[in-house]
Short mmCIF file of C-alpha atoms and ligand atoms in Angstrom, two decimals:
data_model
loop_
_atom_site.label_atom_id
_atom_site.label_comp_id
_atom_site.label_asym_id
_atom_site.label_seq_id
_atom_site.Cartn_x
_atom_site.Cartn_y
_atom_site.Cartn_z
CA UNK A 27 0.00 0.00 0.00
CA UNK A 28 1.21 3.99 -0.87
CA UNK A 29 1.76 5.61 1.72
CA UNK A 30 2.63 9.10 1.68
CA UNK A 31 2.84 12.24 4.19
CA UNK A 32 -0.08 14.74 4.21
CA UNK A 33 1.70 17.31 2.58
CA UNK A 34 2.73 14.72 -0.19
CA UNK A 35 -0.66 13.62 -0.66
CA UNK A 36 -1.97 16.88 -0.79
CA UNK A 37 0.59 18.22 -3.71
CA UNK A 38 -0.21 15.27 -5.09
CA UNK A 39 -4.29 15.70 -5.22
CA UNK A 40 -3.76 19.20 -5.91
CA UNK A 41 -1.17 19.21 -9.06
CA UNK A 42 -4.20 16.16 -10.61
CA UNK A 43 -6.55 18.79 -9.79
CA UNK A 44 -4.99 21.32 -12.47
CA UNK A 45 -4.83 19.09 -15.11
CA UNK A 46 -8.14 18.32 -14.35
CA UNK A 47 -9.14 21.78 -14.61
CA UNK A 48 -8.77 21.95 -18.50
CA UNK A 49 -10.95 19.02 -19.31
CA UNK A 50 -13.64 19.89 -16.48
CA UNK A 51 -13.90 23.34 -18.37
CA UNK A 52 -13.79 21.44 -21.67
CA UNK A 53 -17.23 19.40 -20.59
CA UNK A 54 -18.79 21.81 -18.28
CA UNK A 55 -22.01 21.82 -20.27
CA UNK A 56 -22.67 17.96 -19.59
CA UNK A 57 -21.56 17.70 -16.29
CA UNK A 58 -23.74 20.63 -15.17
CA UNK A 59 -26.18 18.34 -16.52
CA UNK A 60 -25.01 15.15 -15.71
CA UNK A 61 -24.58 15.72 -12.00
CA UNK A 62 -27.81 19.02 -11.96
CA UNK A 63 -29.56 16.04 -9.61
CA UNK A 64 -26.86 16.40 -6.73
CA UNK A 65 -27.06 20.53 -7.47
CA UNK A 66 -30.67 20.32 -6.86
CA UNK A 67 -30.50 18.31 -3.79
CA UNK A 68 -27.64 20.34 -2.07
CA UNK A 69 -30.15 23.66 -2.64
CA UNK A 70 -33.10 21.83 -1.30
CA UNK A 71 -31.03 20.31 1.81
CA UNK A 72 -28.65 23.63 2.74
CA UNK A 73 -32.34 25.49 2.30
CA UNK A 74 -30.66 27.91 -0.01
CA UNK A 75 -32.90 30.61 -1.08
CA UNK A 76 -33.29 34.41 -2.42
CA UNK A 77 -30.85 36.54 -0.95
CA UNK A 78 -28.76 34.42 0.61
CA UNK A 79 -25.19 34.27 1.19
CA UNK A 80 -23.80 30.60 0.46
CA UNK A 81 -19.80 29.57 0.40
CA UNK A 82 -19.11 26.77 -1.92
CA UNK A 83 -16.61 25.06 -1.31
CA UNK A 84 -14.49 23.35 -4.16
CA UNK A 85 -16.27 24.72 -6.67
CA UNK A 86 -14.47 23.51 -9.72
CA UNK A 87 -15.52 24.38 -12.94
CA UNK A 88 -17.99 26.40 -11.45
CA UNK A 89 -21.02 24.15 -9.90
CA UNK A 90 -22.91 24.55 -7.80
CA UNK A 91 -21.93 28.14 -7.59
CA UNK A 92 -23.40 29.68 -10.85
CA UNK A 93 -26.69 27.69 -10.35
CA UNK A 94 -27.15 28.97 -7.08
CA UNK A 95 -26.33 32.87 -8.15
CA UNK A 96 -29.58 32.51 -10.34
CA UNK A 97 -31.52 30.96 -6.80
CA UNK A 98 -30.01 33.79 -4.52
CA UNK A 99 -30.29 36.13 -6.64
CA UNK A 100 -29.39 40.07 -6.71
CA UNK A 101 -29.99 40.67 -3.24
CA UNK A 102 -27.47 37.09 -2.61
CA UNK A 103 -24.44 36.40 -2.95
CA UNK A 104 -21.54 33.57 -3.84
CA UNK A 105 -18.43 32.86 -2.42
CA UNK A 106 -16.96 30.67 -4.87
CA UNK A 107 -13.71 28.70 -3.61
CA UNK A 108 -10.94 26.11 -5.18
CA UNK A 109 -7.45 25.59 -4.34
CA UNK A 110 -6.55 25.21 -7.76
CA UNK A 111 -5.63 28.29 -9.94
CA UNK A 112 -6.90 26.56 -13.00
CA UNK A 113 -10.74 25.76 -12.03
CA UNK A 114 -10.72 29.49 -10.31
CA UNK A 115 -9.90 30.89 -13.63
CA UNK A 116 -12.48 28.92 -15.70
CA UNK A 117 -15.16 29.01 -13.37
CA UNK A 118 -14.81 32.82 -12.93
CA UNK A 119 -14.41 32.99 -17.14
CA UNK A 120 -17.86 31.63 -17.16
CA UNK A 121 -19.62 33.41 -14.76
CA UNK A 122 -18.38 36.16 -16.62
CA UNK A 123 -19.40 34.98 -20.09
CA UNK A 124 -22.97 34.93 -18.21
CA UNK A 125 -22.44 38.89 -16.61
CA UNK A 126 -22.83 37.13 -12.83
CA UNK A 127 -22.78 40.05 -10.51
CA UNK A 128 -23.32 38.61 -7.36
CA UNK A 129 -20.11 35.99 -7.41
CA UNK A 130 -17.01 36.32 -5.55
CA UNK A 131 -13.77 33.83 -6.65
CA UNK A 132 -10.99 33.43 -3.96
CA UNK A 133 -8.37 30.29 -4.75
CA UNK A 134 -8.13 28.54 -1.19
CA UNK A 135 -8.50 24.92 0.56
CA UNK A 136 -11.54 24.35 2.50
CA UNK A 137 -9.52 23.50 5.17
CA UNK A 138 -8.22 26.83 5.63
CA UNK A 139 -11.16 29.33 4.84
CA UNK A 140 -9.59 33.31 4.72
CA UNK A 141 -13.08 34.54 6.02
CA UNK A 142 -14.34 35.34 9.08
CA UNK A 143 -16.00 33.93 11.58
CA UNK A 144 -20.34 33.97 10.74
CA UNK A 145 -19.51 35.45 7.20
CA UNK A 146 -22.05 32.91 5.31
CA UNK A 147 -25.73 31.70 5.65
CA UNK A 148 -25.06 28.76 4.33
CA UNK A 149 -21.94 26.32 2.96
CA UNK A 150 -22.06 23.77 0.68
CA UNK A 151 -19.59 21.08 -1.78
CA UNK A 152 -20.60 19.18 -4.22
CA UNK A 153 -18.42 16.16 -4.92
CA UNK A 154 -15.38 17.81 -2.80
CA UNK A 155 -14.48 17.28 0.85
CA UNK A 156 -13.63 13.33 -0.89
CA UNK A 157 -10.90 15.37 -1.62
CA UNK A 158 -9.98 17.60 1.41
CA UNK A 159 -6.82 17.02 2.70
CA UNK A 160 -7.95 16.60 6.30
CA UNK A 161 -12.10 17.14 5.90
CA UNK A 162 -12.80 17.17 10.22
CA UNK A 163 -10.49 20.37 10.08
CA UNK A 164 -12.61 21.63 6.20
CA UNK A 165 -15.96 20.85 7.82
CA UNK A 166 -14.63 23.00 11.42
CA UNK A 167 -13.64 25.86 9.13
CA UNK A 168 -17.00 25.43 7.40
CA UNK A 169 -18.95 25.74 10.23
CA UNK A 170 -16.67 29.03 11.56
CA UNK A 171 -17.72 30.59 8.71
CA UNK A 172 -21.22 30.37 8.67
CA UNK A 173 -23.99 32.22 11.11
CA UNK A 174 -25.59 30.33 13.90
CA UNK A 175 -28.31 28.12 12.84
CA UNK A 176 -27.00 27.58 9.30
CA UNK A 177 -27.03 24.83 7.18
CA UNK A 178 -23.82 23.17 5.54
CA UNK A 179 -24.15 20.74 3.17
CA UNK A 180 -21.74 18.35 0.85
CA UNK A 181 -23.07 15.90 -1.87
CA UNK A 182 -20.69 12.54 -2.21
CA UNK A 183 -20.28 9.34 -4.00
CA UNK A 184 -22.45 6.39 -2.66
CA UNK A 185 -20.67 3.23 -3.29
CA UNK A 186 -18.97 1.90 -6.19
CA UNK A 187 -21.68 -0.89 -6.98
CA UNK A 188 -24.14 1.50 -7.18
CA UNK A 189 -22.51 3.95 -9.76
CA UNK A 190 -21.73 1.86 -12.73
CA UNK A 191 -20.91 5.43 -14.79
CA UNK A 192 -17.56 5.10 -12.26
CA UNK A 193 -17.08 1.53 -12.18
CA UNK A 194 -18.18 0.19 -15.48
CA UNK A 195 -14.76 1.20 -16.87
CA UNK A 196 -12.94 1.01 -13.59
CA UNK A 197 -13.53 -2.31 -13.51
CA UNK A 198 -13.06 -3.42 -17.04
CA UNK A 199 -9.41 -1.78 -17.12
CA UNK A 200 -8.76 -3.02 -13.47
CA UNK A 201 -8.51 -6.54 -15.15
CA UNK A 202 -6.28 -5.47 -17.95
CA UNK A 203 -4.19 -3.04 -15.85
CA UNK A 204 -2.76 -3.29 -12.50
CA UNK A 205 -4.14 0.33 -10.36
CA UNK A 206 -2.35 0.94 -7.50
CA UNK A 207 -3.54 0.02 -4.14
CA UNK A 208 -4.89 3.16 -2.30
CA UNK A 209 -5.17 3.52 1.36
CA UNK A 210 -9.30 3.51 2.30
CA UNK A 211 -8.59 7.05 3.76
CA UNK A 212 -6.82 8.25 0.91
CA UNK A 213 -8.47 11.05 -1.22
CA UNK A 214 -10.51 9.54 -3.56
CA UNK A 215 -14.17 9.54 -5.23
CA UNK A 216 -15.51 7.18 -2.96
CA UNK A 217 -14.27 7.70 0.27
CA UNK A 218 -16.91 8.61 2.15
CA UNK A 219 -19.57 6.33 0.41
CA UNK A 220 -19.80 4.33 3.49
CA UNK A 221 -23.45 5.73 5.17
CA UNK A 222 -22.79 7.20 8.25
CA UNK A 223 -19.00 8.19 7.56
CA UNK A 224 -19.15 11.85 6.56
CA UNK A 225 -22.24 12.43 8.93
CA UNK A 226 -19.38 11.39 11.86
CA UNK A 227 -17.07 13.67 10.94
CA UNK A 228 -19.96 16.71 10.68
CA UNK A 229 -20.93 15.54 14.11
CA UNK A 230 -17.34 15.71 15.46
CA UNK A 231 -16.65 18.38 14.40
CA UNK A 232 -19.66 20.59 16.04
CA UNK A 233 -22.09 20.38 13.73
CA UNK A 234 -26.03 19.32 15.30
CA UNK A 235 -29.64 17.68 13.36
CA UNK A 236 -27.27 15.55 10.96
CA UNK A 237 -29.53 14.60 8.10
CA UNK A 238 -28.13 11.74 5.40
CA UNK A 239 -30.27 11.54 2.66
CA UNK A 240 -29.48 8.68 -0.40
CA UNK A 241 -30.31 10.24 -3.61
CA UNK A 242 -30.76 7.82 -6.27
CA UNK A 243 -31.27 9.48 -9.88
CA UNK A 244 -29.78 8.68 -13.78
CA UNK A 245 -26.56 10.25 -15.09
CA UNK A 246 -27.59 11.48 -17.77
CA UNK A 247 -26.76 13.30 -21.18
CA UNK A 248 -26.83 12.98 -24.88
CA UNK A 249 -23.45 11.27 -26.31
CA UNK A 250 -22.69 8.13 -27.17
CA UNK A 251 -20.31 5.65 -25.75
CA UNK A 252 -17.42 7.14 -28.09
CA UNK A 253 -17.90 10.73 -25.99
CA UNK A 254 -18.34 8.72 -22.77
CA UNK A 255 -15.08 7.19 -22.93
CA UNK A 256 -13.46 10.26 -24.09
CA UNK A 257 -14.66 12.05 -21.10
CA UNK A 258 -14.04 9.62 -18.48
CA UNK A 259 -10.78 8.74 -19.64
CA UNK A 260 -9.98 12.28 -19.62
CA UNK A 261 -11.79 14.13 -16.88
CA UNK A 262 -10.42 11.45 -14.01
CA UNK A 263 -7.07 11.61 -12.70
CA UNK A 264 -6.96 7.89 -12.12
CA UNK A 265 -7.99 7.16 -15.18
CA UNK A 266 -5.75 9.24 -16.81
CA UNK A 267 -2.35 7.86 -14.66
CA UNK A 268 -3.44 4.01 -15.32
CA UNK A 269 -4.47 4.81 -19.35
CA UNK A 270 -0.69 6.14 -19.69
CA UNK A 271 0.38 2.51 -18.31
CA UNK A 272 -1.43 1.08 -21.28
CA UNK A 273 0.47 0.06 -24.21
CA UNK A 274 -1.06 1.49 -27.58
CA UNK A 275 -1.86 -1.53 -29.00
CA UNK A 276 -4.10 -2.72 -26.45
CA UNK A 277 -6.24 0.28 -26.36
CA UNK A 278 -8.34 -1.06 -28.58
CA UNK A 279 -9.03 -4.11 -26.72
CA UNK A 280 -9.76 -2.26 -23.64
CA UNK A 281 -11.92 -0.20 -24.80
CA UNK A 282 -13.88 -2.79 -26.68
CA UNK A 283 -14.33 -4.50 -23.15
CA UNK A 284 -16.00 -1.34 -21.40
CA UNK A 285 -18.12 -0.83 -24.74
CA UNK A 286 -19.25 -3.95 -24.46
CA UNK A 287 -19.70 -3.61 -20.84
CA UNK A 288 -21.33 -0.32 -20.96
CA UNK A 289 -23.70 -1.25 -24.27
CA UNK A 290 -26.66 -1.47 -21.95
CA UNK A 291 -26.51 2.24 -20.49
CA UNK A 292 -26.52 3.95 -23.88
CA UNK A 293 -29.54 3.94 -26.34
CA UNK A 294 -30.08 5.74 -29.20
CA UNK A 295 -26.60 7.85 -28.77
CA UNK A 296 -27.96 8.91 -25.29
CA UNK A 297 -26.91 7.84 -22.27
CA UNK A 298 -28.58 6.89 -19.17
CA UNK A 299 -26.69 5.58 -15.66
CA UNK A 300 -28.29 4.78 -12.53
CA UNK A 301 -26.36 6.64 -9.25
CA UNK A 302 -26.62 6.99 -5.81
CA UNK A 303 -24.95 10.04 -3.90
CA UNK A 304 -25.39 10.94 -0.37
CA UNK A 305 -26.11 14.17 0.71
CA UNK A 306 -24.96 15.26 4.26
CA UNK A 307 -26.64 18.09 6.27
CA UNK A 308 -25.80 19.38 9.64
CA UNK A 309 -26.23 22.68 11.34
CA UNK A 310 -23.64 24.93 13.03
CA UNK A 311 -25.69 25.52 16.91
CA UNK A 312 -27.77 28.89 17.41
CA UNK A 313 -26.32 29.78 20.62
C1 SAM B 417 -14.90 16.36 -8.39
S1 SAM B 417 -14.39 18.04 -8.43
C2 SAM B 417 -15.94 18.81 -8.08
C3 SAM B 417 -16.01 20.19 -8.58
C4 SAM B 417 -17.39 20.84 -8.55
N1 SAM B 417 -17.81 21.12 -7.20
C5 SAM B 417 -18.41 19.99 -9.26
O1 SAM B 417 -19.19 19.31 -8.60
O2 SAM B 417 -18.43 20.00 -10.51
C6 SAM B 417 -13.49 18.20 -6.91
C7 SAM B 417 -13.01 19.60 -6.61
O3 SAM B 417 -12.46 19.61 -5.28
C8 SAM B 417 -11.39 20.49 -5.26
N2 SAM B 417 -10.51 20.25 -4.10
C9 SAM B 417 -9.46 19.41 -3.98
N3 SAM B 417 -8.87 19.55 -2.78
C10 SAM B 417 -9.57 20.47 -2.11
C11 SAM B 417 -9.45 21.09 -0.84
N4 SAM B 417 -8.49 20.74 0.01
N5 SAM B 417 -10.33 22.05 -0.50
C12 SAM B 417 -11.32 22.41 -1.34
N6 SAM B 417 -11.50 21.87 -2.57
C13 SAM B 417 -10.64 20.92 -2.95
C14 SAM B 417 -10.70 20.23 -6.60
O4 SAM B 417 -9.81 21.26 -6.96
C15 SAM B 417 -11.90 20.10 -7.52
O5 SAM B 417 -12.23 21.31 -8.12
#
């Protein structure tokens, strides 16, 4: 098993994180549909609503921030926040290529939030504190930063079994390629997909009236399997590090094993996977 120090592991997510950022930009469009269902939920769960001010947290190419300045509205307001220069820069291009007035872009980790204390109504990640380098310390800072009685909120994998868009291919190339053994801890898509795991960590870390709520829906857009592979074989750093492994000759062989895999999600040249994500809730105290 890897093991490396925090600071190593963090680098590490990080420097994937920017050459993620070019290829997250590059598909924006369908993952702000693909993954709308979690965007949806994390509104309806944080109770986000006109003229609010909500923090998200890891942002990325820019969801759920931008959807939420049209819910907030003008008398709202977004923090956006990444550590990574590259998904700052694209998510802020696009919020300016839609004249969004009431969104704010800093580049910082959510474990060390440069606001102060009660600044936010409301904070929320979708698909991020997986990655946090130490998430008790992000979801602490999270809670700082928001008033008494407010709501923070982060959408995550549920498990692998349940999200064939993840492990159709993961598990196709797993049994041509040898992936590198992770520790269960380790930063990752699915590490808190385990009910119950994130919820602790809210808890410990001060927050009250944990709520865990399974949302089942369809990933869903309109490409066919050729798009599909180009986009997860691009957009995921793991992916991307065990594809490079692969010798060029048996691409083709690979691939033909996830297609024929994957054949049953796709139907005429749209696409259609069952998920399950988790949505945890939990309040900072009114005092
Ligand atoms: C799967 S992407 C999700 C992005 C976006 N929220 C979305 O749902 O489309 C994970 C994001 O977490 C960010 N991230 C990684 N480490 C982080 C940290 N320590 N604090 C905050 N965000 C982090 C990455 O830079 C990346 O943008």
């Amino acid at each position: 098993m890897k093991e490396m120090n925090p600071e190593q592991q963090s680098k590490k997510t990080l420097d994937a994180w920017q050459i993620s950022a070019q290829y997250w930009d590059k598909y924006r469009a369908l993952i702000a549909q693909m993954f709308a269902p979690l965007t949806a939920g994390l509104i309806e769960e944080a109770r986000i609503g006109v003229g609010q001010k909500v923090l998200d947290i890891g942002g990325g190419s820019g969801e759920p921030s931008l959807t939420i300045s049209g819910i907030v509205g003008p008398t709202g307001s977004v923090m956006f926040t990444d550590p990574v220069a590259g998904m700052v820069e694209t998510a802020q291009a696009e919020a300016d290529r839609r004249d969004l007035t009431n969104i704010q872009f800093k580049q910082c980790s959510g474990d060390d939030l440069p606001f102060a204390d009660d600044t936010f109504d409301v904070a929320v990640g979708r698909l991020s504190v997986m990655f946090f380098a130490d998430p008790a310390t992000g979801v602490r800072e999270a809670l700082r930063v928001i008033r008494n009685g407010g709501h923070v909120s982060f959408a995550v994998w549920g498990p692998k079994e349940a999200n064939p868009f993840f492990s159709t291919v993961n598990n196709v190339v797993d049994r041509f390629v040898e992936s590198p053994e992770e520790h269960p801890d380790a930063p990752d898509a699915f590490r808190f997909a385990t009910p119950g795991k994130l919820a602790a960590v809210l808890e410990k870390a001060g927050a009250k009236s944990m709520v865990e709520r399974e949302l089942n829906f369809q990933i869903e857009a309109p490409i066919a399997f050729e798009q599909f592979w180009q986009l997860r074989t691009e957009m995921s750093e793991t992916l991307r590090e065990t594809m490079a492994g692969v010798t060029p000759a048996r691409l083709p062989t690979i691939k033909q094993a996830v297609a024929d895999e994957a054949q049953k999600y796709f139907v005429n040249e749209t696409m259609s996977f069952p998920a399950q994500a988790l949505i945890i809730t939990g309040r900072k105290p009114a005092v």
